[in-house]
């Protein structure tokens, strides 16, 4: 989009063009069918891996592109503008499991996982939520007990994006169940591969939107994971998950931004084509005002996102900015897609036109990686912590 408030560098524009062209030629022709049939196309992610889109934030020594956060988010917006389901797999993979292994993994774990993940040969997933532990993730029940050189995992993870197709799943489990230690401190993170006996893919959710992204339950039945697969320090897993979600939320903000921008583009084109009362509906001020408000909120979302990304790359704490960015972009996506349907009138309400899918896909951005209520709690907590 030429109306980015913050100018992109030549390298960023090049990556933006590559992502947009890939989305246009390799994803767009299939998106409607994938949505209708709830099909996850692993092949498209493999091709994205070949282009480097699954190792955008990994350093070149691990076959990554070693890019800054903003450049990654620019690419992610382009993918999301065409298919939010593909974008969420890209976002989770780049923001969560790869970054967690890079940051807290041992040399051996990095060697084993990061190169194939950067190349898209191994897809990553992040399993924190459970049926009874959503916003209150620290109440999770998945149990890990040490047995010789293994940990034995038992329990159920819920809502795992790409969980049925991932080759690397970062699983948060309770390693210290002593009553006084229940809560965030007794949780550790494990690198689980689906070949381990005791790993079972459970129910696949039949979702309103993001239908081409498989969201599944994962059941762990005496799953023996080698002790070498513990990520970082024992009992630190919850802290790792929360710190990683600061980064993950920027990815979800970029996904929401892509959805909103696509809705605006479709609505602007439609307003020029659709005629009522003898003229294009874009000549009605009511329609112009809607489009103006949509464009303003989208531009503000993007400016906030790029500012948060820049703060991250400067090494500053971004918990509050990341929550603000995700909150604002996701509520913008929901609002903008609602307006887009209004501009399309009845045609916005049917599957033949693209805004119907965008509206369905937008909703989840207000829910996952922390609901809007949780983002507001985080933002307010930071305000009080700083005495503002
Ligand atoms: C499509 C999809 C993909 C997902 N992918 C993943 C994934 O890959 N990995 C993963 O670990 N999880 C994933 N999730 C889970 C997601 O992060 C949770 O759904 C989310 O955190 C909310 O938890 P919940 O659904 O249990 O809702 P609940 O926590 O039960 O919340 C219900 C309502 O209560 C509100 N609420 C809860 N607590 C408070 C509070 N203290 N103050 C005010 N309001 C509150 C919530 O905001 C919400 O409106 C995914 C979810 C979906 C829908």
Coordinates of C-alpha atoms and ligand atoms in Angstrom, one line a residue:
X1 CA 0.0 0.0 0.0
X2 CA 1.4 3.4 -0.9
X3 CA -0.3 5.2 2.0
X4 CA 1.9 3.8 4.7
X5 CA 2.5 6.6 7.1
X6 CA 6.0 5.4 8.0
X7 CA 8.0 5.0 4.8
X8 CA 9.5 1.6 4.1
X9 CA 13.1 1.0 3.1
X10 CA 13.9 -0.4 -0.3
X11 CA 14.6 -3.8 1.2
X12 CA 11.2 -3.7 3.0
X13 CA 9.4 -2.7 -0.2
X14 CA 11.2 -5.6 -2.1
X15 CA 10.0 -8.1 0.6
X16 CA 6.5 -6.6 0.5
X17 CA 6.4 -7.0 -3.3
X18 CA 7.6 -10.6 -3.0
X19 CA 5.0 -11.5 -0.3
X20 CA 2.2 -9.8 -2.2
X21 CA 3.1 -11.5 -5.5
X22 CA 3.3 -14.9 -3.8
X23 CA 0.0 -14.3 -2.1
X24 CA -1.6 -13.2 -5.3
X25 CA -0.4 -16.1 -7.4
X26 CA 0.0 -19.0 -5.0
X27 CA -2.7 -18.4 -2.4
X28 CA -5.5 -16.2 -3.7
X29 CA -6.7 -18.7 -6.4
X30 CA -7.3 -21.3 -3.7
X31 CA -8.4 -19.3 -0.6
X32 CA -12.2 -19.6 -1.1
X33 CA -12.1 -23.3 -1.7
X34 CA -9.8 -23.8 1.3
X35 CA -12.2 -21.8 3.4
X36 CA -15.3 -23.7 2.3
X37 CA -13.7 -27.1 2.6
X38 CA -11.7 -26.2 5.8
X39 CA -8.5 -27.4 4.0
X40 CA -5.1 -26.8 5.3
X41 CA -2.5 -26.8 2.4
X42 CA 0.8 -27.8 3.9
X43 CA 2.4 -27.4 0.4
X44 CA 1.8 -23.7 0.4
X45 CA 3.7 -23.3 3.7
X46 CA 6.5 -25.5 2.3
X47 CA 6.8 -23.1 -0.7
X48 CA 6.8 -20.1 1.8
X49 CA 9.6 -21.8 3.6
X50 CA 11.6 -22.0 0.3
X51 CA 11.2 -18.3 0.0
X52 CA 12.4 -17.7 3.6
X53 CA 9.0 -16.6 4.9
X54 CA 9.2 -19.2 7.7
X55 CA 12.6 -18.0 9.0
X56 CA 12.2 -14.3 8.7
X57 CA 13.4 -13.5 12.2
X58 CA 16.0 -16.3 12.4
X59 CA 19.7 -15.4 11.8
X60 CA 21.4 -16.6 8.6
X61 CA 23.5 -19.1 10.5
X62 CA 20.2 -21.1 11.0
X63 CA 19.2 -20.5 7.4
X64 CA 16.9 -17.6 8.3
X65 CA 16.6 -14.2 6.6
X66 CA 17.7 -12.4 9.8
X67 CA 15.3 -9.5 9.2
X68 CA 14.1 -6.9 11.6
X69 CA 10.6 -7.2 13.1
X70 CA 9.0 -4.5 11.0
X71 CA 10.1 -6.2 7.7
X72 CA 8.6 -9.4 8.9
X73 CA 5.3 -7.7 9.8
X74 CA 5.1 -6.0 6.4
X75 CA 5.3 -9.4 4.8
X76 CA 2.8 -10.9 7.2
X77 CA 0.3 -8.2 6.4
X78 CA 0.5 -9.0 2.7
X79 CA -0.2 -12.7 3.3
X80 CA -3.0 -11.9 5.7
X81 CA -4.6 -9.5 3.2
X82 CA -5.2 -12.5 1.0
X83 CA -5.6 -15.4 3.4
X84 CA -5.7 -14.9 7.2
X85 CA -5.5 -18.7 7.7
X86 CA -2.2 -19.0 6.0
X87 CA -1.1 -15.9 7.9
X88 CA -1.8 -17.3 11.3
X89 CA 0.4 -20.4 10.6
X90 CA 3.2 -18.0 9.4
X91 CA 2.7 -15.8 12.5
X92 CA 2.7 -18.5 15.1
X93 CA 5.7 -20.3 13.5
X94 CA 7.9 -17.1 13.1
X95 CA 6.9 -15.4 16.4
X96 CA 6.6 -18.2 18.9
X97 CA 8.3 -21.7 18.5
X98 CA 11.3 -20.5 16.4
X99 CA 12.0 -17.5 18.6
X100 CA 11.6 -19.5 21.8
X101 CA 14.1 -22.2 20.6
X102 CA 16.5 -19.4 19.4
X103 CA 16.3 -17.6 22.7
X104 CA 16.2 -20.3 25.3
X105 CA 17.2 -23.5 23.4
X106 CA 20.5 -25.3 23.9
X107 CA 23.0 -25.4 21.1
X108 CA 21.8 -29.0 20.4
X109 CA 18.2 -27.9 20.2
X110 CA 19.0 -25.0 17.9
X111 CA 21.0 -27.3 15.7
X112 CA 18.3 -29.9 15.5
X113 CA 15.2 -27.7 14.9
X114 CA 16.0 -24.2 13.7
X115 CA 17.3 -24.9 10.2
X116 CA 14.5 -27.2 9.1
X117 CA 12.0 -24.8 10.7
X118 CA 13.5 -21.8 8.8
X119 CA 13.3 -23.8 5.5
X120 CA 9.7 -24.8 6.2
X121 CA 10.4 -28.5 6.4
X122 CA 9.3 -28.4 10.0
X123 CA 6.2 -26.4 11.0
X124 CA 6.0 -25.0 14.5
X125 CA 3.0 -24.8 17.0
X126 CA 2.5 -23.4 20.4
X127 CA 0.4 -25.3 23.0
X128 CA -0.4 -23.3 26.1
X129 CA -4.2 -23.2 26.3
X130 CA -6.3 -26.1 27.7
X131 CA -10.0 -26.8 27.8
X132 CA -10.2 -25.3 31.4
X133 CA -7.3 -22.8 31.1
X134 CA -7.7 -20.0 28.6
X135 CA -7.2 -16.4 29.7
X136 CA -6.1 -17.8 33.1
X137 CA -3.3 -19.9 31.4
X138 CA -1.3 -20.2 34.6
X139 CA -4.0 -22.6 35.9
X140 CA -3.1 -25.2 33.2
X141 CA -3.2 -28.8 34.3
X142 CA -1.0 -30.7 31.9
X143 CA 1.3 -32.7 34.1
X144 CA 5.0 -33.6 33.4
X145 CA 6.7 -36.0 35.7
X146 CA 10.4 -36.9 35.6
X147 CA 11.2 -40.5 35.0
X148 CA 14.9 -41.2 34.4
X149 CA 16.1 -39.4 31.3
X150 CA 12.6 -38.6 30.3
X151 CA 9.6 -36.5 31.3
X152 CA 6.3 -38.2 31.1
X153 CA 3.5 -35.8 29.9
X154 CA -0.2 -36.4 30.5
X155 CA -3.1 -34.1 29.7
X156 CA -4.9 -32.2 27.0
X157 CA -4.0 -29.1 25.1
X158 CA -6.8 -27.1 23.4
X159 CA -7.0 -24.7 20.4
X160 CA -3.6 -25.6 19.0
X161 CA -3.1 -23.7 15.7
X162 CA -1.5 -26.0 13.1
X163 CA -1.4 -28.7 15.9
X164 CA -2.4 -31.5 13.5
X165 CA 0.3 -30.7 11.0
X166 CA 3.2 -29.3 13.0
X167 CA 6.4 -31.2 13.4
X168 CA 7.6 -29.2 16.4
X169 CA 5.2 -28.2 19.2
X170 CA 6.2 -26.2 22.2
X171 CA 4.1 -27.5 25.1
X172 CA 3.7 -25.9 28.5
X173 CA 3.3 -28.4 31.3
X174 CA 3.4 -28.4 35.1
X175 CA 6.6 -29.9 36.4
X176 CA 6.1 -28.9 40.0
X177 CA 2.6 -29.8 41.3
X178 CA 3.3 -29.1 45.0
X179 CA 0.3 -27.3 46.3
X180 CA 2.1 -24.2 47.3
X181 CA 3.8 -23.9 43.9
X182 CA 0.6 -24.1 41.8
X183 CA 0.4 -21.2 39.4
X184 CA 2.9 -19.7 37.0
X185 CA 6.1 -20.8 38.8
X186 CA 5.7 -24.6 38.4
X187 CA 5.4 -24.6 34.6
X188 CA 8.0 -25.7 32.1
X189 CA 8.2 -25.8 28.3
X190 CA 9.0 -28.9 26.3
X191 CA 9.8 -29.4 22.7
X192 CA 7.5 -32.2 21.5
X193 CA 7.6 -33.9 18.2
X194 CA 4.5 -35.8 17.0
X195 CA 6.4 -39.1 16.4
X196 CA 6.7 -39.6 20.2
X197 CA 4.5 -42.5 21.4
X198 CA 1.5 -41.1 23.4
X199 CA 0.9 -38.1 21.1
X200 CA -2.6 -38.0 19.7
X201 CA -4.4 -35.4 17.6
X202 CA -7.9 -35.0 19.1
X203 CA -10.9 -33.0 18.1
X204 CA -10.6 -30.5 15.2
X205 CA -12.6 -27.4 15.8
X206 CA -15.3 -26.5 13.3
X207 CA -14.7 -22.7 13.3
X208 CA -16.6 -19.6 12.1
X209 CA -13.5 -18.2 10.4
X210 CA -9.9 -19.1 9.8
X211 CA -11.4 -22.2 8.4
X212 CA -8.3 -23.2 6.5
X213 CA -6.2 -23.1 9.6
X214 CA -6.5 -26.4 11.6
X215 CA -7.2 -25.7 15.3
X216 CA -7.1 -29.0 17.3
X217 CA -6.9 -30.5 20.7
X218 CA -3.8 -32.5 21.4
X219 CA -3.9 -35.4 23.9
X220 CA -0.8 -36.6 25.7
X221 CA -1.1 -40.1 27.1
X222 CA 2.1 -41.0 29.0
X223 CA 4.1 -39.3 26.3
X224 CA 7.8 -39.7 27.1
X225 CA 9.7 -36.8 26.0
X226 CA 13.5 -36.9 26.4
X227 CA 14.9 -34.6 29.2
X228 CA 17.0 -33.0 26.5
X229 CA 13.8 -31.6 25.1
X230 CA 13.2 -29.4 28.1
X231 CA 13.4 -25.8 26.9
X232 CA 15.6 -23.5 29.1
X233 CA 15.2 -23.7 32.9
X234 CA 12.8 -25.9 34.7
X235 CA 9.9 -23.9 36.1
X236 CA 10.5 -21.0 33.7
X237 CA 8.1 -22.1 31.0
X238 CA 5.3 -19.7 31.8
X239 CA 7.6 -16.7 31.8
X240 CA 8.9 -17.8 28.4
X241 CA 5.4 -18.2 27.1
X242 CA 4.3 -14.7 28.3
X243 CA 7.5 -13.0 27.0
X244 CA 7.0 -14.8 23.6
X245 CA 3.4 -13.7 23.4
X246 CA 4.6 -10.0 23.5
X247 CA 6.1 -10.8 20.1
X248 CA 3.3 -13.1 19.0
X249 CA 0.8 -10.3 19.5
X250 CA 2.6 -8.1 17.0
X251 CA 2.1 -10.9 14.5
X252 CA -1.6 -11.0 15.3
X253 CA -1.8 -7.2 14.9
X254 CA -0.2 -7.5 11.4
X255 CA -2.7 -10.3 10.6
X256 CA -5.6 -8.0 11.7
X257 CA -4.2 -5.2 9.7
X258 CA -4.0 -7.3 6.5
X259 CA -7.6 -8.3 7.0
X260 CA -8.8 -4.7 7.5
X261 CA -6.8 -3.4 4.6
X262 CA -8.2 -6.0 2.3
X263 CA -11.7 -5.1 3.4
X264 CA -11.1 -1.4 2.7
X265 CA -9.7 -2.1 -0.7
X266 CA -12.7 -4.3 -1.7
X267 CA -15.1 -1.7 -0.3
X268 CA -13.5 1.2 -2.1
X269 CA -13.6 -0.6 -5.4
X270 CA -17.2 -1.7 -4.9
X271 CA -18.3 1.8 -3.9
X272 CA -17.0 3.0 -7.3
X273 CA -18.8 0.3 -9.2
X274 CA -22.1 -0.1 -7.5
X275 CA -24.7 2.4 -8.7
X276 CA -27.9 3.4 -6.9
X277 CA -30.1 6.4 -7.5
X278 CA -28.4 6.9 -10.8
X279 CA -24.8 7.3 -9.5
X280 CA -22.0 5.3 -7.9
X281 CA -22.6 4.9 -4.2
X282 CA -19.1 6.4 -3.6
X283 CA -20.7 9.8 -4.3
X284 CA -22.9 9.5 -1.2
X285 CA -21.2 11.2 1.7
X286 CA -22.4 8.5 4.1
X287 CA -20.2 6.0 2.1
X288 CA -17.3 8.4 1.8
X289 CA -17.3 9.0 5.6
X290 CA -17.3 5.2 6.3
X291 CA -14.3 4.7 3.9
X292 CA -12.5 7.7 5.5
X293 CA -12.9 6.3 9.0
X294 CA -11.8 2.8 7.8
X295 CA -8.7 4.2 6.2
X296 CA -7.9 6.4 9.3
X297 CA -8.2 3.5 11.7
X298 CA -6.1 1.2 9.5
X299 CA -3.4 3.8 9.1
X300 CA -3.3 4.3 12.9
X301 CA -3.1 0.6 13.5
X302 CA -0.1 0.3 11.1
X303 CA 1.7 3.3 12.7
X304 CA 1.2 1.8 16.2
X305 CA 2.4 -1.6 15.0
X306 CA 5.5 -0.3 13.3
X307 CA 6.3 1.8 16.4
X308 CA 6.0 -1.2 18.6
X309 CA 8.1 -3.3 16.2
X310 CA 10.8 -0.6 16.2
X311 CA 10.8 -0.5 20.0
X312 CA 11.3 -4.3 20.1
X313 CA 14.2 -4.1 17.7
X314 CA 15.8 -1.4 19.9
X315 CA 15.6 -3.9 22.7
X316 CA 13.1 -2.0 24.8
X317 CA 10.3 -3.7 26.8
X318 CA 7.2 -3.9 24.6
X319 CA 4.6 -5.6 26.7
X320 CA 2.3 -2.6 26.8
X321 CA 2.9 -1.5 23.2
X322 CA 2.4 -5.0 22.0
X323 CA -1.0 -5.3 23.8
X324 CA -2.0 -1.8 22.5
X325 CA -1.1 -2.8 19.0
X326 CA -2.9 -6.1 19.1
X327 CA -6.0 -4.6 20.8
X328 CA -6.3 -1.6 18.4
X329 CA -5.6 -3.6 15.2
X330 CA -8.0 -6.4 16.1
X331 CA -10.8 -4.1 17.0
X332 CA -10.1 -2.1 13.9
X333 CA -10.3 -5.3 11.8
X334 CA -13.6 -6.2 13.3
X335 CA -15.0 -2.7 12.9
X336 CA -13.7 -2.2 9.4
X337 CA -15.0 -5.5 8.1
X338 CA -18.4 -4.7 9.6
X339 CA -18.4 -1.4 7.7
X340 CA -17.2 -3.1 4.5
X341 CA -20.2 -5.5 4.7
X342 CA -22.5 -2.5 5.1
X343 CA -21.0 -0.8 2.0
X344 CA -21.6 -4.0 0.0
X345 CA -25.2 -4.2 1.3
X346 CA -26.8 -7.6 0.7
X347 CA -23.9 -8.6 -1.5
X348 CA -21.7 -8.3 1.6
X349 CA -23.7 -11.0 3.3
X350 CA -23.1 -13.7 0.8
X351 CA -20.1 -15.9 0.2
X352 CA -19.8 -14.8 -3.4
X353 CA -18.1 -11.6 -2.3
X354 CA -14.9 -11.5 -0.4
X355 CA -15.9 -9.3 2.6
X356 CA -18.0 -12.1 4.1
X357 CA -14.8 -14.2 4.8
X358 CA -12.8 -11.2 6.0
X359 CA -15.6 -10.4 8.5
X360 CA -15.5 -14.0 9.8
X361 CA -11.7 -14.1 9.9
X362 CA -11.4 -10.8 11.7
X363 CA -13.3 -11.9 14.8
X364 CA -10.7 -14.3 16.2
X365 CA -8.0 -11.6 16.3
X366 CA -10.0 -10.2 19.2
X367 CA -9.8 -13.6 21.0
X368 CA -6.5 -15.5 20.5
X369 CA -3.1 -14.7 22.0
X370 CA -5.1 -12.9 24.7
X371 CA -8.6 -11.5 24.3
X372 CA -9.3 -7.8 24.1
X373 CA -10.2 -7.8 27.7
X374 CA -6.9 -9.4 28.7
X375 CA -5.0 -6.8 26.5
X376 CA -6.8 -4.0 28.4
X377 CA -5.8 -5.6 31.7
X378 CA -2.1 -5.8 30.6
X379 CA -2.2 -2.2 29.4
X380 CA -3.8 -0.9 32.6
X381 CA -1.4 -3.0 34.7
X382 CA 1.6 -1.4 33.0
X383 CA 0.1 2.1 33.6
X384 CA -0.2 1.4 37.3
X385 CA 3.2 -0.2 37.5
X386 CA 4.7 3.1 36.1
X387 CA 2.5 5.3 38.2
X388 CA 0.9 7.0 35.2
Ligands
LIG1 C1 -8.8 -20.1 16.3 C2 -8.1 -20.2 17.6 C3 -6.7 -20.5 17.6 C4 -6.0 -20.6 18.8 N1 -4.7 -20.9 18.7 C5 -4.0 -21.2 19.9 C6 -2.7 -21.7 19.9 O1 -2.1 -22.0 18.9 N2 -2.1 -22.0 21.1 C7 -2.8 -21.7 22.3 O2 -2.2 -22.0 23.3 N3 -4.0 -21.2 22.3 C8 -4.7 -20.9 21.2 N4 -5.9 -20.4 21.2 C9 -6.6 -20.2 22.5 C10 -6.8 -18.7 22.8 O3 -5.6 -18.1 23.1 C11 -7.9 -18.6 23.9 O4 -9.1 -19.0 23.3 C12 -7.9 -17.3 24.5 O5 -6.8 -17.1 25.3 C13 -9.2 -17.1 25.4 O6 -9.3 -18.2 26.3 P1 -10.8 -19.0 26.3 O7 -11.2 -19.2 25.0 O8 -10.7 -20.1 27.3 O9 -11.7 -17.9 27.0 P2 -11.9 -17.5 28.5 O10 -10.6 -17.3 29.1 O11 -12.8 -18.5 29.1 O12 -12.7 -16.1 28.4 C14 -14.1 -16.0 28.2 C15 -14.4 -14.5 28.3 O13 -14.1 -14.0 29.6 C16 -13.3 -12.9 29.5 N5 -12.3 -12.9 30.6 C17 -11.6 -13.9 31.1 N6 -10.9 -13.5 32.1 C18 -11.2 -12.2 32.4 C19 -10.7 -11.2 33.3 N7 -9.8 -11.5 34.2 N8 -11.2 -10.0 33.2 C20 -12.2 -9.7 32.2 N9 -12.6 -10.6 31.3 C21 -12.1 -11.8 31.4 C22 -12.5 -13.1 28.2 O14 -12.0 -11.9 27.7 C23 -13.6 -13.7 27.3 O15 -14.4 -12.6 26.9 C24 -6.7 -20.3 20.0 C25 -8.0 -19.9 20.0 C26 -8.7 -19.9 18.8 C27 -10.2 -19.5 18.9

